[in-house]
Tab-separated table of C-alpha atoms in Angstrom:
chain	number	residue	atom	x	y	z
A	49	MET	CA	27.363	96.072	41.945
A	50	LEU	CA	23.660	94.866	41.710
A	51	ILE	CA	23.910	94.192	37.972
A	52	ALA	CA	27.158	92.240	38.380
A	53	GLY	CA	25.755	90.284	41.281
A	54	SER	CA	22.578	89.589	39.428
A	55	LEU	CA	24.354	88.292	36.343
A	56	LEU	CA	26.566	85.999	38.585
A	57	ALA	CA	23.318	84.699	40.299
A	58	LEU	CA	21.992	83.779	36.790
A	59	VAL	CA	25.209	81.916	35.943
A	60	CYS	CA	24.913	80.125	39.254
A	61	GLY	CA	21.382	78.951	38.481
A	62	LEU	CA	22.112	77.831	34.861
A	63	ALA	CA	25.332	75.971	36.025
A	64	ASN	CA	23.377	74.089	38.844
A	65	SER	CA	20.742	73.117	36.462
A	66	ALA	CA	23.165	71.666	33.976
A	67	ALA	CA	25.002	69.939	36.806
A	68	ALA	CA	21.755	68.343	38.019
A	69	ALA	CA	20.991	66.931	34.574
A	70	LEU	CA	24.487	65.387	34.285
A	71	GLU	CA	24.238	63.942	37.818
A	72	LYS	CA	20.922	62.380	37.138
A	73	HIS	CA	22.157	60.826	33.751
A	74	GLU	CA	25.192	59.297	35.549
A	75	MET	CA	23.118	57.884	38.325
A	76	LEU	CA	20.979	56.143	35.570
A	77	GLN	CA	24.029	54.596	34.089
A	78	LEU	CA	25.184	52.908	37.401
A	79	ARG	CA	24.070	49.266	37.520
A	80	THR	CA	24.709	48.999	41.230
A	81	GLY	CA	24.267	51.885	43.341
A	82	GLY	CA	25.451	51.584	46.916
A	83	ARG	CA	25.038	54.241	49.632
A	84	GLY	CA	27.093	57.039	51.213
A	85	LEU	CA	30.720	57.277	50.451
A	86	ARG	CA	30.681	54.035	48.547
A	87	LEU	CA	28.285	55.559	45.953
A	88	LEU	CA	30.463	58.671	45.871
A	89	ALA	CA	33.597	56.647	45.132
A	90	LYS	CA	31.760	54.960	42.249
A	91	LEU	CA	30.685	58.296	40.777
A	92	LEU	CA	34.063	59.714	41.082
A	93	ARG	CA	35.209	57.382	38.366
A	94	ARG	CA	32.719	58.684	35.851
A	95	PRO	CA	33.923	61.817	33.774
A	96	LEU	CA	30.477	63.219	33.190
A	97	TRP	CA	29.729	63.165	36.819
A	98	LEU	CA	33.061	64.864	37.505
A	99	LEU	CA	32.121	67.459	34.912
A	100	ALA	CA	28.766	67.981	36.903
A	101	ILE	CA	30.738	68.606	40.072
A	102	ALA	CA	32.964	71.085	38.149
A	103	LEU	CA	29.820	73.009	37.100
A	104	SER	CA	28.629	72.919	40.683
A	105	VAL	CA	31.869	74.355	41.876
A	106	LEU	CA	31.546	77.208	39.160
A	107	ALA	CA	27.996	77.715	40.389
A	108	TRP	CA	29.239	78.034	44.030
A	109	VAL	CA	31.998	80.598	43.035
A	110	ALA	CA	29.355	82.674	41.185
A	111	GLU	CA	26.989	82.360	44.176
A	112	ALA	CA	29.715	83.475	46.623
A	113	ALA	CA	30.453	86.456	44.486
A	114	ALA	CA	26.787	87.336	43.884
A	115	LEU	CA	25.801	87.134	47.552
A	116	GLY	CA	28.742	89.600	48.299
A	117	LEU	CA	27.656	92.036	45.549
A	118	ALA	CA	23.709	91.727	45.749
A	119	PRO	CA	21.015	91.258	48.277
A	120	VAL	CA	19.921	87.760	49.112
A	121	PRO	CA	16.452	87.951	47.609
A	122	ALA	CA	17.872	89.048	44.219
A	123	VAL	CA	20.429	86.194	44.185
A	124	THR	CA	17.921	83.555	45.249
A	125	THR	CA	15.410	84.578	42.539
A	126	LEU	CA	17.930	84.460	39.661
A	127	ARG	CA	19.638	81.419	41.053
A	128	SER	CA	16.316	79.528	40.629
A	129	ALA	CA	16.548	80.003	36.902
A	130	GLY	CA	16.753	76.871	34.674
A	131	ARG	CA	13.951	74.598	36.088
A	132	GLY	CA	12.144	74.749	32.831
A	133	GLY	CA	15.374	73.552	31.074
A	134	LEU	CA	15.546	70.631	33.422
A	135	ILE	CA	12.148	69.585	32.430
A	136	VAL	CA	13.217	69.643	28.722
A	137	ALA	CA	16.396	67.878	29.488
A	138	GLY	CA	14.577	65.182	31.680
A	139	HIS	CA	12.111	64.461	28.909
A	140	ARG	CA	14.498	64.374	25.867
A	141	TRP	CA	17.791	63.332	27.461
A	142	LEU	CA	17.005	61.462	30.632
A	143	GLY	CA	13.751	59.655	29.462
A	144	GLU	CA	11.678	61.066	32.213
A	145	ARG	CA	7.961	61.422	32.020
A	146	PHE	CA	5.927	64.236	33.552
A	147	GLY	CA	2.310	64.144	34.359
A	148	ARG	CA	0.175	67.342	34.482
A	149	LEU	CA	0.137	67.272	38.227
A	150	GLU	CA	3.929	67.133	38.308
A	151	LEU	CA	4.317	69.933	35.815
A	152	ALA	CA	1.860	72.100	37.594
A	153	GLY	CA	3.722	71.422	40.931
A	154	VAL	CA	7.114	72.326	39.410
A	155	ALA	CA	5.612	75.431	37.834
A	156	MET	CA	3.981	76.615	41.127
A	157	LEU	CA	7.186	75.940	43.141
A	158	ALA	CA	9.164	78.134	40.513
A	159	ALA	CA	6.621	80.805	40.484
A	160	GLY	CA	6.256	80.814	44.284
A	161	GLY	CA	9.968	80.996	44.799
A	162	VAL	CA	10.376	83.934	42.315
A	163	LEU	CA	7.482	85.914	43.884
A	164	THR	CA	8.609	85.339	47.460
A	165	ALA	CA	12.249	86.366	46.655
A	166	SER	CA	11.477	89.308	44.523
A	167	SER	CA	8.951	90.794	47.013
A	168	VAL	CA	11.342	90.832	49.927
A	169	ALA	CA	12.812	94.253	50.712
A	170	THR	CA	16.265	94.692	49.882
A	171	SER	CA	19.334	96.009	51.956
A	172	ASP	CA	23.044	96.284	51.693
A	173	ALA	CA	24.542	93.084	50.299
A	174	ALA	CA	27.659	92.724	52.586
A	175	ALA	CA	26.929	92.224	56.253
A	176	PRO	CA	28.968	91.898	59.445
A	177	PRO	CA	30.478	88.392	59.808
A	178	LEU	CA	28.702	85.790	62.044
A	179	SER	CA	30.328	84.349	65.127
A	180	GLY	CA	31.822	80.912	65.306
A	181	ILE	CA	29.101	79.741	67.712
A	182	THR	CA	26.345	81.063	65.399
A	183	GLU	CA	27.874	79.181	62.555
A	184	LEU	CA	28.004	75.940	64.529
A	185	LEU	CA	24.377	76.431	65.475
A	186	VAL	CA	23.324	77.034	61.841
A	187	ALA	CA	25.188	73.796	60.805
A	188	SER	CA	23.796	71.789	63.631
A	189	GLY	CA	20.133	72.903	63.029
A	190	ALA	CA	20.463	72.167	59.302
A	191	ALA	CA	22.005	68.758	59.827
A	192	LEU	CA	19.230	67.739	62.296
A	193	LEU	CA	16.320	68.705	60.132
A	194	ALA	CA	18.007	67.275	57.003
A	195	GLY	CA	18.786	63.960	58.793
A	196	ILE	CA	15.110	63.578	59.633
A	197	LEU	CA	13.876	64.342	56.110
A	198	ALA	CA	16.572	62.102	54.537
A	199	ARG	CA	14.994	59.069	56.116
A	200	SER	CA	12.051	59.304	53.743
A	201	LEU	CA	11.606	57.082	50.670
A	202	SER	CA	10.240	60.061	48.713
A	203	GLY	CA	12.635	61.758	46.202
A	204	LEU	CA	10.670	64.952	46.868
A	205	VAL	CA	11.313	64.789	50.626
A	206	VAL	CA	14.984	63.857	50.198
A	207	GLY	CA	15.351	66.796	47.720
A	208	SER	CA	13.868	69.014	50.445
A	209	ALA	CA	16.620	67.641	52.771
A	210	VAL	CA	19.138	68.583	50.261
A	211	GLY	CA	17.520	72.136	50.143
A	212	VAL	CA	17.865	72.440	54.003
A	213	LEU	CA	21.525	71.679	53.766
A	214	PHE	CA	21.828	74.132	50.960
A	215	VAL	CA	20.347	76.794	53.359
A	216	ALA	CA	23.306	76.303	55.619
A	217	THR	CA	25.849	76.074	52.804
A	218	GLY	CA	24.317	79.375	51.475
A	219	VAL	CA	24.859	81.063	54.753
A	220	PHE	CA	28.432	80.137	54.820
A	221	THR	CA	28.829	81.010	51.041
A	222	LYS	CA	27.468	84.491	51.950
A	223	GLU	CA	29.987	84.727	54.800
A	224	ILE	CA	32.849	83.988	52.328
A	225	GLY	CA	31.515	86.502	49.727
A	226	ASP	CA	30.931	89.220	52.355
A	227	ARG	CA	34.475	88.904	53.831
A	228	VAL	CA	36.142	88.781	50.457
A	229	VAL	CA	34.276	91.878	49.344
A	230	ARG	CA	35.154	93.728	52.431
A	231	GLY	CA	38.773	92.498	52.767
A	232	GLY	CA	39.873	91.320	49.429
A	233	VAL	CA	41.656	87.993	48.731
A	234	ALA	CA	43.614	88.468	51.985
A	235	ALA	CA	40.418	87.667	53.825
A	236	ILE	CA	40.708	83.989	52.795
A	237	THR	CA	43.428	83.282	55.303
A	238	VAL	CA	41.149	84.662	58.066
A	239	LEU	CA	38.355	82.513	56.756
A	240	LEU	CA	40.300	79.459	57.061
A	241	GLY	CA	40.552	79.997	60.828
A	242	THR	CA	36.741	79.982	61.285
A	243	PRO	CA	34.455	76.939	61.247
A	244	GLY	CA	32.301	78.176	58.455
A	245	PRO	CA	34.333	76.926	55.457
A	246	TRP	CA	34.989	73.456	56.976
A	247	LEU	CA	31.334	73.054	57.965
A	248	MET	CA	30.264	74.134	54.454
A	249	ILE	CA	32.483	71.421	52.901
A	250	ALA	CA	31.170	68.640	55.137
A	251	LEU	CA	27.514	69.662	54.575
A	252	SER	CA	28.174	69.976	50.786
A	253	VAL	CA	29.481	66.389	50.679
A	254	TRP	CA	26.432	65.119	52.483
A	255	ALA	CA	24.168	67.207	50.296
A	256	ILE	CA	25.818	65.635	47.093
A	257	ILE	CA	25.275	62.149	48.423
A	258	LEU	CA	21.603	62.813	49.375
A	259	LEU	CA	21.034	64.402	45.933
A	260	GLN	CA	22.128	61.282	44.013
A	261	HIS	CA	19.662	59.170	46.064
A	262	ALA	CA	16.882	61.645	45.377
A	263	PHE	CA	17.549	61.435	41.644
A	264	THR	CA	16.931	57.600	41.856
A	265	ARG	CA	13.471	58.302	43.395
A	266	ALA	CA	12.037	61.222	41.303
A	267	ASN	CA	12.693	63.205	38.143
A	268	ALA	CA	15.509	65.624	38.135
A	269	ALA	CA	13.246	68.665	37.732
A	270	THR	CA	11.098	67.478	40.646
A	271	VAL	CA	14.131	67.071	42.910
A	272	ALA	CA	15.652	70.430	41.798
A	273	ALA	CA	12.418	72.211	42.224
A	274	ALA	CA	12.071	70.855	45.891
A	275	SER	CA	15.659	71.577	46.770
A	276	THR	CA	15.902	74.977	45.202
A	277	THR	CA	12.602	76.227	46.646
A	278	VAL	CA	13.602	75.101	50.191
A	279	SER	CA	17.054	76.539	49.867
A	280	ALA	CA	15.946	79.838	48.318
A	281	ASN	CA	13.076	80.617	50.762
A	282	GLY	CA	15.173	79.251	53.674
A	283	LEU	CA	18.110	81.482	52.797
A	284	ILE	CA	15.770	84.523	52.653
A	285	PHE	CA	14.510	83.816	56.216
A	286	ALA	CA	18.012	83.066	57.308
A	287	SER	CA	19.012	86.489	56.028
A	288	VAL	CA	16.182	88.038	58.162
A	289	VAL	CA	17.223	86.204	61.279
A	290	LEU	CA	21.038	86.368	60.914
A	291	TYR	CA	21.621	89.425	58.991
A	292	HIS	CA	18.501	91.505	59.905
A	293	GLU	CA	17.411	92.082	56.346
A	294	PRO	CA	13.805	93.260	56.228
A	295	LEU	CA	10.923	91.191	54.929
A	296	ALA	CA	8.210	92.420	52.639
A	297	VAL	CA	6.655	95.733	53.551
A	298	GLY	CA	3.679	97.631	52.247
A	299	ALA	CA	2.156	96.466	48.932
A	300	THR	CA	4.888	93.769	48.610
A	301	VAL	CA	3.204	91.658	51.333
A	302	ILE	CA	0.630	90.601	48.788
A	303	PRO	CA	3.058	88.964	46.317
A	304	PHE	CA	5.094	87.652	49.217
A	305	ALA	CA	2.082	85.853	50.679
A	306	ILE	CA	0.983	84.579	47.240
A	307	GLY	CA	4.591	83.192	46.612
A	308	ILE	CA	4.442	81.264	49.997
A	309	VAL	CA	1.098	79.907	49.193
A	310	LEU	CA	2.179	78.693	45.584
A	311	SER	CA	5.284	77.158	47.078
A	312	ALA	CA	3.165	75.123	49.518
A	313	VAL	CA	0.539	74.048	46.956
A	314	GLY	CA	3.312	73.130	44.455
A	315	ALA	CA	5.059	71.004	47.094
A	316	ILE	CA	1.689	69.267	47.918
A	317	ALA	CA	0.995	68.579	44.273
A	318	LEU	CA	4.469	67.013	43.824
A	319	ALA	CA	4.059	64.991	46.931
A	320	GLY	CA	0.624	63.748	45.819
A	321	ARG	CA	2.205	62.598	42.433
A	322	GLY	CA	4.944	60.767	44.181
A	323	PHE	CA	2.484	59.050	46.552
A	324	ALA	CA	0.331	57.985	43.538
A	325	ASP	CA	3.336	56.598	41.754
A	326	ARG	CA	4.294	54.496	44.798
A	327	ILE	CA	0.735	53.114	45.032
A	328	LYS	CA	0.900	51.972	41.331
A	329	THR	CA	4.142	50.198	41.901
A	330	GLU	CA	2.998	48.263	44.954
């Protein structure tokens, strides 16, 4: 089960990376952007953007299955794969330029996310379902924090807002994966009677809209690094709080702490780069 879950998590990461590159490409092709649902309506007419959404759906299915088969830390570690590929795609296909500070920030975020996730102690993959009230609290908390971050003009910060929303959708995705693993396909009818799937859809639509705006303000790899790091580490801590999975113990505390520090320094490096770029354009 662990091997199958790990492979599915890797598929999820690669599909998400390809989707991000396509979404950024299509945003660059739009002459007039718009906001919110108006922007979404324009993008829905673009075949490549629809392909990106199809890849995102594939990634979600793989993630749901992976979270039902493997522990959260293993899934989040492998799901983070492909950031380097986004840098290559951004440079050659999207015409993006990366400074040394930005490349270092992306690398530190990636390394920090892998160290943090891989050093967390593992437990059984499937867990008892959350209550409807808990699901509502998870969605409300994520929406509040994302709403605050989304007001920023920085693509890095807006990407972090997307990551916050992805923490909540990740929790709901795990709920779906766990229930299907325990009860089979028949569990889907039970799931439709809970708030989780509907909250996940609403937050996912909001995350997609925010992601497009983040792509207009920063490189695709930078946005992906911010959102993936926030969602990966946030989902690990959510698994501790909601599912009582143990954190790092013994010698694993050292790489866990190093991973947290690397993620923080990487985020500061990217934020500093974005601030310097805004100063130059003013």
